[in-house]
CSV table of C-alpha atoms in Angstrom, one decimal:
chain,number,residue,atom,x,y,z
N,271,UNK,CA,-14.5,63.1,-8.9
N,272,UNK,CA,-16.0,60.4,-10.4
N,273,UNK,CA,-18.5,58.1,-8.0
N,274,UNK,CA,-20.1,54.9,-8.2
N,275,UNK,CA,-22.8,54.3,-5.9
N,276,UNK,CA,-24.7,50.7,-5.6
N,277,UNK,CA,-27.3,50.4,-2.9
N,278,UNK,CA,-28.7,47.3,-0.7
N,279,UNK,CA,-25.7,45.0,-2.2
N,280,UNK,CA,-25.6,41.5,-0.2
N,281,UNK,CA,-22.2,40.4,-0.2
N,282,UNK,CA,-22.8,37.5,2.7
N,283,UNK,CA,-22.5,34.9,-0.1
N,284,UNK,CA,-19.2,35.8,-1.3
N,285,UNK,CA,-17.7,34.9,2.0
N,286,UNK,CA,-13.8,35.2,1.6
N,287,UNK,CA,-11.9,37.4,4.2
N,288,UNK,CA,-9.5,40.1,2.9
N,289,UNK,CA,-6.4,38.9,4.7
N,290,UNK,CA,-4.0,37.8,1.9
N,291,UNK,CA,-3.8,36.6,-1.5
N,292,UNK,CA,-4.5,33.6,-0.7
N,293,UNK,CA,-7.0,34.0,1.7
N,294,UNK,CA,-8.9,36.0,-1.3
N,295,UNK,CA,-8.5,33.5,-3.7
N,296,UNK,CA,-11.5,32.3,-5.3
N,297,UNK,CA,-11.7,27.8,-5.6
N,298,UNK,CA,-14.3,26.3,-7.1
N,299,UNK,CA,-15.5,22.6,-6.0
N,300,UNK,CA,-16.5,19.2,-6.6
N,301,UNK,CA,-18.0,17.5,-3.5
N,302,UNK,CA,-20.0,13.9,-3.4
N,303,UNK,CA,-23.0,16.1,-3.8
N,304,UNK,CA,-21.9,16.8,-7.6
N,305,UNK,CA,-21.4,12.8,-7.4
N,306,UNK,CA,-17.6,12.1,-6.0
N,307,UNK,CA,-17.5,8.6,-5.2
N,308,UNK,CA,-16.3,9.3,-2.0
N,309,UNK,CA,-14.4,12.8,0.1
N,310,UNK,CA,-11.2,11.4,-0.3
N,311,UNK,CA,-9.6,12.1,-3.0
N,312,UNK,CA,-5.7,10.0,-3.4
N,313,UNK,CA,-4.8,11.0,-7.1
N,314,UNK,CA,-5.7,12.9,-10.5
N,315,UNK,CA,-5.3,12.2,-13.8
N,316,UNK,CA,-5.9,13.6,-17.4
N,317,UNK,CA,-6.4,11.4,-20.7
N,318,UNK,CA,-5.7,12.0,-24.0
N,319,UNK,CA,-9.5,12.7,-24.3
N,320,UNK,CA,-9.1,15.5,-21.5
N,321,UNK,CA,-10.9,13.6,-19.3
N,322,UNK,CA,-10.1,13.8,-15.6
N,323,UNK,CA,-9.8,10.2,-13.7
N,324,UNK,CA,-9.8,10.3,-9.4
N,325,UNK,CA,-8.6,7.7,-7.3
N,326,UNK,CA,-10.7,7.7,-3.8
N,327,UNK,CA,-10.6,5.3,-1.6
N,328,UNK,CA,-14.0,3.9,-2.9
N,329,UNK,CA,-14.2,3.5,-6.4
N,330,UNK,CA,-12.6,5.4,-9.6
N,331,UNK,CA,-14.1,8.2,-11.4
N,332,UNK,CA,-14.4,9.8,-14.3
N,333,UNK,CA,-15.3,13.6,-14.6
N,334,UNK,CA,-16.6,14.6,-18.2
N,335,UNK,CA,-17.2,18.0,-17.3
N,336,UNK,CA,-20.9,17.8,-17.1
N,337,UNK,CA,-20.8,15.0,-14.4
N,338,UNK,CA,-19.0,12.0,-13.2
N,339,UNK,CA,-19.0,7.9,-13.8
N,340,UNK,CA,-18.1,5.9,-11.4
N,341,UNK,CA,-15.6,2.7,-11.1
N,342,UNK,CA,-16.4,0.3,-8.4
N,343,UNK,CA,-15.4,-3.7,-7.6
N,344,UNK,CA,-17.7,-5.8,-8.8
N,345,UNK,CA,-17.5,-9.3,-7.0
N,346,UNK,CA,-17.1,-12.2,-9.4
N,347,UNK,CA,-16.5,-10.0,-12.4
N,348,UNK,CA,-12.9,-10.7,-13.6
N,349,UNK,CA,-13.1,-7.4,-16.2
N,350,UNK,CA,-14.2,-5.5,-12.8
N,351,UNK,CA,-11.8,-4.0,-10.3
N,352,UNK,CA,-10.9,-5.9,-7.1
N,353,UNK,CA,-11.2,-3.3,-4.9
N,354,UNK,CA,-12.2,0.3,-4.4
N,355,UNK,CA,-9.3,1.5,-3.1
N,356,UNK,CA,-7.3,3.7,-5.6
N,357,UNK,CA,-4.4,5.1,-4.3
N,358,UNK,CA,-2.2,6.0,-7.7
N,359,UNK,CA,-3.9,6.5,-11.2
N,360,UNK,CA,-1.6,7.3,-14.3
N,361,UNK,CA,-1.6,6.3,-17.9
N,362,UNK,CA,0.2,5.7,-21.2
N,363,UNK,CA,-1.7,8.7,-23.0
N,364,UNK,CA,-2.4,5.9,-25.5
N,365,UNK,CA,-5.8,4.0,-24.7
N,366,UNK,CA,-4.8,2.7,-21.2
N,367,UNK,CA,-5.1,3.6,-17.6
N,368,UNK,CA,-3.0,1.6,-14.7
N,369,UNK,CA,-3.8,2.5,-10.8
N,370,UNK,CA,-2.6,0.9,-7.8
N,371,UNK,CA,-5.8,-0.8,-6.7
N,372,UNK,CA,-5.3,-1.5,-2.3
N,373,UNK,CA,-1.7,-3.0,-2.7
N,374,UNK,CA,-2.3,-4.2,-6.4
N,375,UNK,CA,-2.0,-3.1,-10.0
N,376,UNK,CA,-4.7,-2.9,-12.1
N,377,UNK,CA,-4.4,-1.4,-15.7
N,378,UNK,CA,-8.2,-0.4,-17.8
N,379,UNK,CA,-8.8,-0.3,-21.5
N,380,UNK,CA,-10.5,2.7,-22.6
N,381,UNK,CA,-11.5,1.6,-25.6
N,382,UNK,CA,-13.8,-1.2,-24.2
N,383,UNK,CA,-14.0,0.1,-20.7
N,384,UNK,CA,-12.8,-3.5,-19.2
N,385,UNK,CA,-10.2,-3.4,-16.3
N,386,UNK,CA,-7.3,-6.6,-16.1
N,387,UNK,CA,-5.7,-7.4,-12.5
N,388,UNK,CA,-1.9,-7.2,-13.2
N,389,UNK,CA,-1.3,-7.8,-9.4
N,390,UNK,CA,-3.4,-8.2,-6.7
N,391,UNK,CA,-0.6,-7.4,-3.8
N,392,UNK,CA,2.9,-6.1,-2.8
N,393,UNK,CA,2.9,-3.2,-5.5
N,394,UNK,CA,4.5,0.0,-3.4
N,395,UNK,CA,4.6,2.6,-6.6
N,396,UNK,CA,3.5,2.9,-10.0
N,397,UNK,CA,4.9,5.4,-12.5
N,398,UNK,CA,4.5,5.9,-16.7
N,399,UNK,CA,7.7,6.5,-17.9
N,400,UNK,CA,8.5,7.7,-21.4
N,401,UNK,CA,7.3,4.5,-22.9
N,402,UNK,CA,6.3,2.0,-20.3
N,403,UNK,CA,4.8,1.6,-16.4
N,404,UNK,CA,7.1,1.0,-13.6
N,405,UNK,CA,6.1,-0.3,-10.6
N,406,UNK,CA,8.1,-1.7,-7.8
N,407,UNK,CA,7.6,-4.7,-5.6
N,408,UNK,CA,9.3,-4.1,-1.9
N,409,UNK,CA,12.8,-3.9,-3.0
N,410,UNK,CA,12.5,-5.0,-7.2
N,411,UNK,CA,11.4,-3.0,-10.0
N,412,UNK,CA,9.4,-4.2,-12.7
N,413,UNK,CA,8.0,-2.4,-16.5
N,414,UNK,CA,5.1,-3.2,-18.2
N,415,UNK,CA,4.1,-2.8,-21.5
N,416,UNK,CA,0.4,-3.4,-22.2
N,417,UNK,CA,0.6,-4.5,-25.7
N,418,UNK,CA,3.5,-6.5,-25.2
N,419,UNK,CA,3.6,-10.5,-26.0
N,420,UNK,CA,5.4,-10.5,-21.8
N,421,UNK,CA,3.9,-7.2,-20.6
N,422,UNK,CA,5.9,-7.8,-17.3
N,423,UNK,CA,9.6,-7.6,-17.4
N,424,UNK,CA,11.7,-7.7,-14.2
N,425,UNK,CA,14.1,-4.9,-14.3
N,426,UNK,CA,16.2,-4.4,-11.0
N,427,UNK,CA,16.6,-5.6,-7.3
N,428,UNK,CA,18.2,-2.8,-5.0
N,429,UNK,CA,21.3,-4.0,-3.5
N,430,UNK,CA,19.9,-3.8,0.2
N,431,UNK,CA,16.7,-6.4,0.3
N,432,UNK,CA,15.9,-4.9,3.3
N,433,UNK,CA,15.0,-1.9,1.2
N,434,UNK,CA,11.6,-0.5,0.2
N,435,UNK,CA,10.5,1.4,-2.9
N,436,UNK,CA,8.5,4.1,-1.8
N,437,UNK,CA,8.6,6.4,-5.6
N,438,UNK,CA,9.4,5.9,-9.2
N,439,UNK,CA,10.1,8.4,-12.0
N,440,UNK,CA,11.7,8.0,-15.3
N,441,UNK,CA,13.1,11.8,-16.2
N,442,UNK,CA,13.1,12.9,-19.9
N,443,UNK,CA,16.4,12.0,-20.6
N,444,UNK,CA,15.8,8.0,-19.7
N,445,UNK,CA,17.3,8.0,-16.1
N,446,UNK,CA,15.3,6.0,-13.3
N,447,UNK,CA,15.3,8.2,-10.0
N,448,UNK,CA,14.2,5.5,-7.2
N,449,UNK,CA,13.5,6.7,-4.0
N,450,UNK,CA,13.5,4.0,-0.9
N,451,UNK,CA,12.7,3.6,2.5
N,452,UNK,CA,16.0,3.3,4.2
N,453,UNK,CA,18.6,4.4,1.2
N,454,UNK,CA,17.4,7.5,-0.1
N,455,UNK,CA,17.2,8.5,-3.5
N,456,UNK,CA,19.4,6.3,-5.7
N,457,UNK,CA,19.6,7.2,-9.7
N,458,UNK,CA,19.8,4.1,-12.3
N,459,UNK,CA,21.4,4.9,-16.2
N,460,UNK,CA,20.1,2.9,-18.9
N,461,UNK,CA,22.8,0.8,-18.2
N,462,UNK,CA,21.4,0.0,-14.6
N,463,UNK,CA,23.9,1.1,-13.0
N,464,UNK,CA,23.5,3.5,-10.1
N,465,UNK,CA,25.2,6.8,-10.9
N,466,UNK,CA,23.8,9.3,-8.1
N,467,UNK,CA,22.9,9.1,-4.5
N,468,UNK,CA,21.0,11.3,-2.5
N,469,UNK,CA,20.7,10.9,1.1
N,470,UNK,CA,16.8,11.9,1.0
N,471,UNK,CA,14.7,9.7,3.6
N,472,UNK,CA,11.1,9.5,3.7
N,473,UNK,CA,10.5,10.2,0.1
N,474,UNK,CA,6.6,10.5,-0.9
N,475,UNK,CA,6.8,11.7,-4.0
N,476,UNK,CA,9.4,12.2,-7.3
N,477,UNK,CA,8.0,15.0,-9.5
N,478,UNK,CA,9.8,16.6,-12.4
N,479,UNK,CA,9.3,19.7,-14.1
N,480,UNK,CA,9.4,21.4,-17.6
N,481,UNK,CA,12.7,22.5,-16.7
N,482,UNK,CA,14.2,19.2,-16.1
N,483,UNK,CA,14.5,20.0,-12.5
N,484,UNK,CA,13.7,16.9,-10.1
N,485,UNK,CA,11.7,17.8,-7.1
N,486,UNK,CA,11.6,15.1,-3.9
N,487,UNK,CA,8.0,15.9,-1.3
N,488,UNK,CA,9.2,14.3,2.1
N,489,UNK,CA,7.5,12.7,5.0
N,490,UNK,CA,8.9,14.8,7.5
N,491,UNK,CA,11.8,16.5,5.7
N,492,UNK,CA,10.4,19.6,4.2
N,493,UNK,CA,11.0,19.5,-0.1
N,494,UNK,CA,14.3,19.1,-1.8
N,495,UNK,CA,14.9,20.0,-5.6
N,496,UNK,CA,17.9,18.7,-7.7
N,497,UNK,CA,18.3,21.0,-10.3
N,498,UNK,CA,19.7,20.6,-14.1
N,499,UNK,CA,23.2,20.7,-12.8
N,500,UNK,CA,22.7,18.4,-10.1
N,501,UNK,CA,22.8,20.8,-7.3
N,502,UNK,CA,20.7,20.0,-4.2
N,503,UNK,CA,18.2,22.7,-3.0
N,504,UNK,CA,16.1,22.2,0.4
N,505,UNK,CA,13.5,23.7,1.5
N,506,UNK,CA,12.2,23.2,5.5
N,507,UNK,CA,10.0,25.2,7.2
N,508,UNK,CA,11.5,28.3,9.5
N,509,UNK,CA,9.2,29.0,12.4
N,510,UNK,CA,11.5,32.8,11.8
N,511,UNK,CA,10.9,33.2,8.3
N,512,UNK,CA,7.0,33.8,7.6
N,513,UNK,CA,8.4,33.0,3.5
N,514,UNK,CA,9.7,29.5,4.5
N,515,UNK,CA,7.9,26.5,3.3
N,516,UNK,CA,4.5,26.0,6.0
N,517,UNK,CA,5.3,22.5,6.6
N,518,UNK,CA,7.5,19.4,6.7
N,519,UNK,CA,5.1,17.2,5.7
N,520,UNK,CA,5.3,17.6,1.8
N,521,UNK,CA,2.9,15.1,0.2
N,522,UNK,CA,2.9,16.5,-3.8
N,523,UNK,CA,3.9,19.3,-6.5
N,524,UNK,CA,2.9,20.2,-9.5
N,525,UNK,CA,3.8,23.2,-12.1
N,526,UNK,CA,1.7,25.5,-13.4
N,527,UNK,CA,1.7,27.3,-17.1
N,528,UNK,CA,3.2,30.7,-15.4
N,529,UNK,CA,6.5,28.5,-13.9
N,530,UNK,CA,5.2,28.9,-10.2
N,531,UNK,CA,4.8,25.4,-8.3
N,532,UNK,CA,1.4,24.7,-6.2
N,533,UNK,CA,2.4,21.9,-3.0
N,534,UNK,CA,0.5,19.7,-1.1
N,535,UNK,CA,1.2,20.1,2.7
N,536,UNK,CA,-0.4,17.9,5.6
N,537,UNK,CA,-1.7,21.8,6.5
N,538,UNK,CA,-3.1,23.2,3.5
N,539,UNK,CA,-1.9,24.4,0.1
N,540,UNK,CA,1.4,26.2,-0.8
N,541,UNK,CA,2.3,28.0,-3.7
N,542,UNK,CA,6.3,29.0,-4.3
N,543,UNK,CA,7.0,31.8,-6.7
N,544,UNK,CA,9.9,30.5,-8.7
N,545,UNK,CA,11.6,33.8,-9.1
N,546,UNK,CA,11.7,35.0,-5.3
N,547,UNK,CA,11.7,31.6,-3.7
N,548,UNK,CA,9.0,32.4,-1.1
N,549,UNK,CA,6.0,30.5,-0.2
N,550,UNK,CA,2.1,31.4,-0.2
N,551,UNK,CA,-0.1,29.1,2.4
N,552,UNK,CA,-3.5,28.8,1.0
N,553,UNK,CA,-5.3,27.3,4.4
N,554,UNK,CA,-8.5,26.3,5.4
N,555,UNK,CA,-10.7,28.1,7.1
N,556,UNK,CA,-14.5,26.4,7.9
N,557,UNK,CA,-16.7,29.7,7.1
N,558,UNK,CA,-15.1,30.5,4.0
N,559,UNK,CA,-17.0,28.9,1.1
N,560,UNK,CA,-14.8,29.5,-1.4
N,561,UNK,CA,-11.9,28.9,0.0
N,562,UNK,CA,-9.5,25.4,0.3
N,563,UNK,CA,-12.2,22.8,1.2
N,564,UNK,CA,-10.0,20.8,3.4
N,565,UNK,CA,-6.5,21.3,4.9
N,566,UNK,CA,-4.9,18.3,3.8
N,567,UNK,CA,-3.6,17.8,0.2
N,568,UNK,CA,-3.3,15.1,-1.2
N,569,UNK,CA,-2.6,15.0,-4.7
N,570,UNK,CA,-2.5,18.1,-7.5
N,571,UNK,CA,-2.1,18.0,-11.3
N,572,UNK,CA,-2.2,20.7,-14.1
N,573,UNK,CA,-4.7,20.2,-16.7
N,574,UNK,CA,-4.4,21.6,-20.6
N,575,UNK,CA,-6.7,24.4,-19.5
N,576,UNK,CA,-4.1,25.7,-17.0
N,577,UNK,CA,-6.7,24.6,-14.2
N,578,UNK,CA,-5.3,23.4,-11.2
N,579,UNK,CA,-7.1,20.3,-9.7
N,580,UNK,CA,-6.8,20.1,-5.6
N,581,UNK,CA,-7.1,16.8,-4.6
N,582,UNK,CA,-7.8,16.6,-0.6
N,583,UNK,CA,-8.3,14.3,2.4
N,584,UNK,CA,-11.3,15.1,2.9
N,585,UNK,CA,-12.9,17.4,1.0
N,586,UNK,CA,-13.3,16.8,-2.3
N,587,UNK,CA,-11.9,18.3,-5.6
N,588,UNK,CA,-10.9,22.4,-5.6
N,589,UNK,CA,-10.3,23.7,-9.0
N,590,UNK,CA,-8.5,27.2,-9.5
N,591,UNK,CA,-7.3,28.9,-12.5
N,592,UNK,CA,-4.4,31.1,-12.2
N,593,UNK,CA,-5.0,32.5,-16.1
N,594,UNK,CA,-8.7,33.5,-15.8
N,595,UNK,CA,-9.1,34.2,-11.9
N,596,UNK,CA,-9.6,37.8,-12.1
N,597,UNK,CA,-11.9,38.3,-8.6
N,598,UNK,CA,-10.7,38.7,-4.8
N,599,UNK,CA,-13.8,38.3,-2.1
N,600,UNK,CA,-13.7,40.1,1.0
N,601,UNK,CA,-16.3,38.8,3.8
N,602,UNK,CA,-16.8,39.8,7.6
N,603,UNK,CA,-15.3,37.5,10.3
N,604,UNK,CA,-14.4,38.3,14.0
N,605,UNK,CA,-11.2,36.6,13.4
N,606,UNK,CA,-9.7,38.7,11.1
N,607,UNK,CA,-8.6,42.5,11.3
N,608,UNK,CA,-8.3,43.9,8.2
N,609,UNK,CA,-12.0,41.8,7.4
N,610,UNK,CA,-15.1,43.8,6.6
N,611,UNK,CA,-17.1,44.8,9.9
N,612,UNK,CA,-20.2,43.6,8.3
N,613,UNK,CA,-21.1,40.9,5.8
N,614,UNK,CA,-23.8,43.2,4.4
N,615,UNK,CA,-22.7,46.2,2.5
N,616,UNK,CA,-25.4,49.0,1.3
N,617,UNK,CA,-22.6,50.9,-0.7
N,618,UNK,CA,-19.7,50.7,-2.4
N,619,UNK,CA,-18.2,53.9,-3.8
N,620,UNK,CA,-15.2,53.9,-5.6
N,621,UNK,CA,-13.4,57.3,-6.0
N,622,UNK,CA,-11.3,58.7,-8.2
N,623,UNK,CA,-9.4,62.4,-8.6
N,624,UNK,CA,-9.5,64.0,-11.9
């Protein structure tokens, strides 16, 4: 029998209960303390440098690695932006960044680090495509090409003015999924014509995936994915099934490099294994330091590093990496039974026959 014995170890630090796998699950962060702008954090974006730009809602920022630069308005500057409100960020992977600025569009060279007002109101979405932005305008839909003699070109108007564009994406294979208010989600060919319909209301966000499925993150409806074939799949939460989605509210999704899919809920973040279709809630809980910094998610994205970045309402950047995350933390608390019964350990032995 083989024993290992360690003596007057403090393990109060290393916080995390052992109640799940994702309880245990080790985040790293980035609060205004390591200089975010500002808690809340609306989206996340990677260059073509491997830079990592966040839209708060005061001011853009740039993280480097080391430390972060931020973006703010500048009053009277016309190279500045107008407002420090970034709700979207994306980018042509090609020297430009765009963001939806309040209710306007904004694009920013990166070469010379100048920002140009595009819009200043009544832009719902933004979206890059496969070689241009879309953005929409209450019911029309507009592309823009930054090094284009007319960089704005007027594409569609949906049939129903009444109608608001609440998402954009232009799939790999050049179709335009637009997702509205009161229609649903309608699907536009090259041709503009609409060729699909989906009777999906409340649409926040249109993601899609490295296998060409579509994936729709609802208001109030739960998550919905259109596969290859064109099948629709739903996902709502089960108050029965403990594996069910968490939560309705679905704000984002993104894909990491093993094929699982990591979702922002209104109560924390979800992971779905794509083989067994059930789903993980990573929550927040106040006395775990390690843990999900905030139990709102607002926006998630994958970076080359297989990092996943957390964006949340209120709590800053959490960064976890499914690849190199080799360590679960177990911690004391009353609230847990299967928790440590003290967060001070003088021993650890580990046994084993032979």
């Amino acid at each position: 029998m083989k024993k290992l014995v360690l003596f007057a170890f403090l393990l109060s630090l290393l916080n995390l209960s052992f109640v799940s796998t994702a309880q245990s699950t080790y985040f790293e962060h980035l609060k205004v303390s390591d200089g975010l702008s500002q808690y809340s954090v609306n989206s996340l974006y990677q260059d073509e440098h491997g830079l990592i730009w966040i839209g708060t809602r005061d001011g853009l920022n740039r993280y480097d690695g080391n430390g972060f630069t931020v973006y703010r308005q500048t009053k009277g500057s016309p190279d500045a932006l107008f407002g420090n409100n970034i709700r979207s960020v994306c980018g042509d992977k090609n020297g430009y960044l765009f963001m939806q600025c309040k209710s306007g569009l904004v694009s920013f060279d990166l070469r010379t680090e100048k920002f140009k007002t595009i819009r200043r109101q009544n832009v719902s979405s933004i979206s890059y495509g496969q070689e241009h932005l879309w953005f929409s305008e209450n019911d029309s839909i507009f592309s823009y090409q930054s090094r284009s003699e007319s960089p704005q070109n007027f594409y569609l108007s949906l049939s129903n003015k009444k109608n608001r564009v609440t998402s954009i994406l232009e799939t790999k294979d050049r179709l335009l999924y637009v997702a509205t208010n009161s229609e649903g989600l309608l699907v536009y060919d090259k041709n503009k014509k609409n060729v699909r319909h989906w009777n999906i209301k409340d649409i926040i966000t249109l993601y899609e995936d490295s296998k060409r499925n579509i994936w729709a993150c609802t208001r109030y409806d739960g998550l919905y994915k259109i596969n290859f074939s064109g099948n629709l799949i739903s996902f709502k939460h089960n108050p029965a099934d403990p594996e069910s989605i968490p939560d309705n509210f679905v704000r984002t999704i993104c894909e990491d490099d093993f094929g699982n899919y990591w979702i922002g809920l209104y109560t924390g973040l979800c992971k779905l294994n794509s083989e067994k279709e059930k789903f993980l809630l990573y929550k927040y809980e106040r006395q775990v330091s390690h843990g999900l910094s905030n139990s709102s998610v607002w926006s998630i994205i994958n970076d080359r590093q297989g990092t996943l970045w957390v964006g949340t309402f209120f709590g800053g950047i959490d960064l976890y990496n499914p690849k190199y995350s080799i360590f679960n933390f177990y911690g004391a608390y009353n609230n847990y039974s299967n928790s440590l019964r003290s967060p001070v350990v003088g021993r650890i032995v580990e046994e084993q026959s032979g």
